Amino acid sequence: VSGSISVLESFLMSLVSASHGDQVPEVVLMAPKGPEEEMVALLSTRWATRANVKYLWGSPASVADLERARISNVEICFVLADLNNHPMREDLQNIVRAAAVYRNYKTPLLVMMMEAKNIKYAIQAGIPESMCCGLDELEISTLASSCQCVGLSTMIINLALPDIDGLDEYDSQDAWLEEYM
């Protein structure tokens, strides 16, 4: 866990949103260092506390750390990229992390690669191609599809964002929002 906290917050909120019903998934974050102030604040929010999001200081290359994270019990492991790092360096680090998990536990993964051209290195490391996702390729595909299907990008964004419980929290001046919803 590193990089933009807002990206992580959006990701976590979509995992624990109301659209999943009463079953809130257990989420374990692992990072090579202790949490910084922003992370502590994020983990202290009401929704993160309700979801019981845990932060572990460790490395996915360490079997002991993976055992602490109860990796053998997970349904899926997300390896997220730090968008503030150099793309090639970040992709290679994520490949090492993902390979350590996959080789030892055969856990289903979703590995976020910043550049799709680096997926070939993940495949060489033994990670199935179907478990890798290149951000640059997704952006271009979404843009191209938006040209063919007007409104597609808006729909995708709405699918990715957490549900809004109700419109009562918005001003009555937000008529556009009510119409949009």
Short mmCIF file of C-alpha atoms in Angstrom, two decimals:
data_model
loop_
_atom_site.label_atom_id
_atom_site.label_comp_id
_atom_site.label_asym_id
_atom_site.label_seq_id
_atom_site.Cartn_x
_atom_site.Cartn_y
_atom_site.Cartn_z
CA VAL A 1 0.00 0.00 0.00
CA SER A 2 1.53 3.24 -1.12
CA GLY A 3 0.83 6.21 -3.32
CA SER A 4 -2.37 8.14 -3.58
CA ILE A 5 -4.62 7.52 -0.60
CA SER A 6 -7.66 8.74 -2.55
CA VAL A 7 -7.27 5.88 -5.06
CA LEU A 8 -7.07 3.38 -2.22
CA GLU A 9 -10.03 5.01 -0.47
CA SER A 10 -12.18 4.75 -3.60
CA PHE A 11 -11.16 1.13 -4.07
CA LEU A 12 -11.93 0.22 -0.46
CA MET A 13 -15.24 2.08 -0.42
CA SER A 14 -16.40 0.19 -3.49
CA LEU A 15 -15.50 -3.09 -1.78
CA VAL A 16 -17.45 -2.33 1.38
CA SER A 17 -20.29 -0.33 -0.15
CA ALA A 18 -23.93 -1.00 0.54
CA SER A 19 -24.29 -2.72 -2.83
CA HIS A 20 -22.80 -5.83 -1.25
CA GLY A 21 -25.65 -6.14 1.24
CA ASP A 22 -25.01 -7.19 4.81
CA GLN A 23 -21.91 -9.19 3.96
CA VAL A 24 -18.99 -6.82 4.30
CA PRO A 25 -15.76 -8.38 3.05
CA GLU A 26 -12.80 -8.59 5.36
CA VAL A 27 -9.99 -6.48 3.89
CA VAL A 28 -6.33 -6.76 4.82
CA LEU A 29 -3.85 -4.18 3.54
CA MET A 30 -0.16 -5.07 3.54
CA ALA A 31 2.68 -2.57 3.19
CA PRO A 32 6.44 -2.66 3.76
CA LYS A 33 6.25 0.12 6.36
CA GLY A 34 3.97 1.37 9.09
CA PRO A 35 0.94 3.48 8.18
CA GLU A 36 1.42 7.17 7.60
CA GLU A 37 -0.95 9.83 8.98
CA GLU A 38 -3.25 9.76 5.96
CA MET A 39 -3.60 5.98 6.21
CA VAL A 40 -4.34 6.12 9.94
CA ALA A 41 -7.03 8.73 9.24
CA LEU A 42 -8.50 6.55 6.48
CA LEU A 43 -8.58 3.48 8.70
CA SER A 44 -10.27 5.53 11.45
CA THR A 45 -13.25 6.49 9.29
CA ARG A 46 -16.63 5.04 10.20
CA TRP A 47 -16.98 2.89 7.11
CA ALA A 48 -13.44 1.47 7.43
CA THR A 49 -14.04 0.63 11.09
CA ARG A 50 -17.37 -1.01 10.23
CA ALA A 51 -15.67 -3.05 7.52
CA ASN A 52 -12.88 -4.04 9.90
CA VAL A 53 -10.12 -3.07 7.44
CA LYS A 54 -6.80 -4.27 8.82
CA TYR A 55 -3.32 -2.92 8.08
CA LEU A 56 -0.34 -5.28 8.28
CA TRP A 57 3.27 -4.23 8.16
CA GLY A 58 4.98 -6.84 6.03
CA SER A 59 5.93 -8.17 2.63
CA PRO A 60 4.11 -10.52 0.28
CA ALA A 61 7.53 -12.10 -0.38
CA SER A 62 7.52 -13.37 3.22
CA VAL A 63 5.56 -16.57 3.82
CA ALA A 64 5.25 -15.66 7.51
CA ASP A 65 3.68 -12.29 6.63
CA LEU A 66 1.29 -13.95 4.18
CA GLU A 67 0.26 -16.42 6.88
CA ARG A 68 -0.43 -13.50 9.26
CA ALA A 69 -2.66 -12.04 6.54
CA ARG A 70 -4.42 -15.45 6.31
CA ILE A 71 -3.76 -15.56 2.57
CA SER A 72 -4.93 -19.17 2.31
CA ASN A 73 -8.46 -17.99 3.24
CA VAL A 74 -8.83 -15.14 0.73
CA GLU A 75 -11.17 -15.21 -2.23
CA ILE A 76 -9.06 -12.79 -4.27
CA CYS A 77 -5.88 -10.81 -3.74
CA PHE A 78 -5.54 -7.39 -5.37
CA VAL A 79 -2.06 -6.10 -6.12
CA LEU A 80 -2.54 -2.39 -6.71
CA ALA A 81 -0.05 -0.10 -8.41
CA ASP A 82 1.29 3.10 -6.89
CA LEU A 83 0.46 5.58 -9.62
CA ASN A 84 3.12 7.99 -8.31
CA ASN A 85 6.00 5.60 -9.07
CA HIS A 86 7.89 5.00 -12.30
CA PRO A 87 5.69 2.62 -14.37
CA MET A 88 8.33 -0.02 -15.18
CA ARG A 89 9.69 -0.13 -11.63
CA GLU A 90 6.21 -0.34 -10.11
CA ASP A 91 5.10 -3.04 -12.54
CA LEU A 92 8.18 -5.17 -11.83
CA GLN A 93 7.71 -4.78 -8.07
CA ASN A 94 4.05 -5.79 -8.40
CA ILE A 95 5.06 -8.84 -10.44
CA VAL A 96 7.43 -9.94 -7.67
CA ARG A 97 4.69 -9.42 -5.06
CA ALA A 98 2.07 -11.25 -7.09
CA ALA A 99 4.40 -14.12 -8.02
CA ALA A 100 5.25 -14.67 -4.34
CA VAL A 101 1.57 -15.00 -3.50
CA TYR A 102 0.61 -17.07 -6.53
CA ARG A 103 3.53 -19.50 -6.40
CA ASN A 104 3.01 -20.32 -2.74
CA TYR A 105 -0.78 -20.33 -2.50
CA LYS A 106 -2.32 -20.33 -6.02
CA THR A 107 -4.57 -17.56 -4.71
CA PRO A 108 -6.69 -15.86 -7.39
CA LEU A 109 -5.15 -12.45 -8.15
CA LEU A 110 -5.88 -9.24 -9.92
CA VAL A 111 -2.57 -7.51 -10.63
CA MET A 112 -2.75 -3.86 -11.64
CA MET A 113 -0.03 -3.08 -14.14
CA MET A 114 0.60 0.52 -15.13
CA GLU A 115 1.69 -0.48 -18.64
CA ALA A 116 0.11 -3.41 -20.47
CA LYS A 117 3.38 -4.10 -22.30
CA ASN A 118 4.82 -5.36 -18.98
CA ILE A 119 2.23 -8.13 -18.64
CA LYS A 120 4.61 -10.39 -20.61
CA TYR A 121 7.00 -10.27 -17.63
CA ALA A 122 4.22 -11.32 -15.29
CA ILE A 123 3.47 -14.29 -17.54
CA GLN A 124 7.17 -15.22 -17.52
CA ALA A 125 7.02 -15.12 -13.70
CA GLY A 126 4.20 -17.67 -13.75
CA ILE A 127 1.21 -15.37 -13.27
CA PRO A 128 -1.68 -16.19 -15.63
CA GLU A 129 -2.39 -13.43 -18.17
CA SER A 130 -6.05 -13.41 -17.14
CA MET A 131 -5.01 -12.15 -13.70
CA CYS A 132 -3.20 -9.09 -15.08
CA CYS A 133 -4.69 -5.77 -16.07
CA GLY A 134 -2.88 -2.91 -17.85
CA LEU A 135 -4.18 0.52 -16.90
CA ASP A 136 -3.03 2.19 -20.10
CA GLU A 137 -4.83 -0.42 -22.19
CA LEU A 138 -8.03 -0.02 -20.16
CA GLU A 139 -7.98 3.75 -20.59
CA ILE A 140 -7.57 3.52 -24.36
CA SER A 141 -10.22 0.79 -24.68
CA THR A 142 -12.69 2.79 -22.61
CA LEU A 143 -12.07 5.92 -24.67
CA ALA A 144 -12.50 4.04 -27.95
CA SER A 145 -15.68 2.36 -26.72
CA SER A 146 -17.03 5.73 -25.57
CA CYS A 147 -16.82 6.98 -29.14
CA GLN A 148 -18.99 4.10 -30.29
CA CYS A 149 -21.37 4.12 -27.34
CA VAL A 150 -22.13 7.58 -25.96
CA GLY A 151 -22.40 7.56 -22.18
CA LEU A 152 -20.35 4.40 -21.66
CA SER A 153 -17.64 6.17 -19.66
CA THR A 154 -20.27 7.70 -17.36
CA MET A 155 -21.81 4.29 -16.81
CA ILE A 156 -18.44 2.72 -16.01
CA ILE A 157 -17.62 5.47 -13.54
CA ASN A 158 -20.99 5.00 -11.85
CA LEU A 159 -20.40 1.26 -11.60
CA ALA A 160 -17.02 1.87 -10.00
CA LEU A 161 -18.19 4.44 -7.46
CA PRO A 162 -19.90 3.42 -4.21
CA ASP A 163 -23.68 3.61 -4.07
CA ILE A 164 -25.34 6.81 -2.87
CA ASP A 165 -27.82 5.91 -0.14
CA GLY A 166 -30.22 8.68 -0.91
CA LEU A 167 -30.63 12.08 -2.38
CA ASP A 168 -31.76 13.64 0.91
CA GLU A 169 -28.17 14.60 1.75
CA TYR A 170 -27.99 16.92 -1.26
CA ASP A 171 -29.30 20.45 -1.67
CA SER A 172 -32.65 20.94 -3.33
CA GLN A 173 -30.69 23.10 -5.76
CA ASP A 174 -29.05 19.95 -7.07
CA ALA A 175 -31.94 19.25 -9.43
CA TRP A 176 -29.53 18.00 -12.07
CA LEU A 177 -28.41 15.26 -9.67
CA GLU A 178 -31.94 14.16 -8.95
CA GLU A 179 -32.67 14.00 -12.68
CA TYR A 180 -29.39 12.19 -13.29
CA MET A 181 -30.04 9.58 -10.61
#
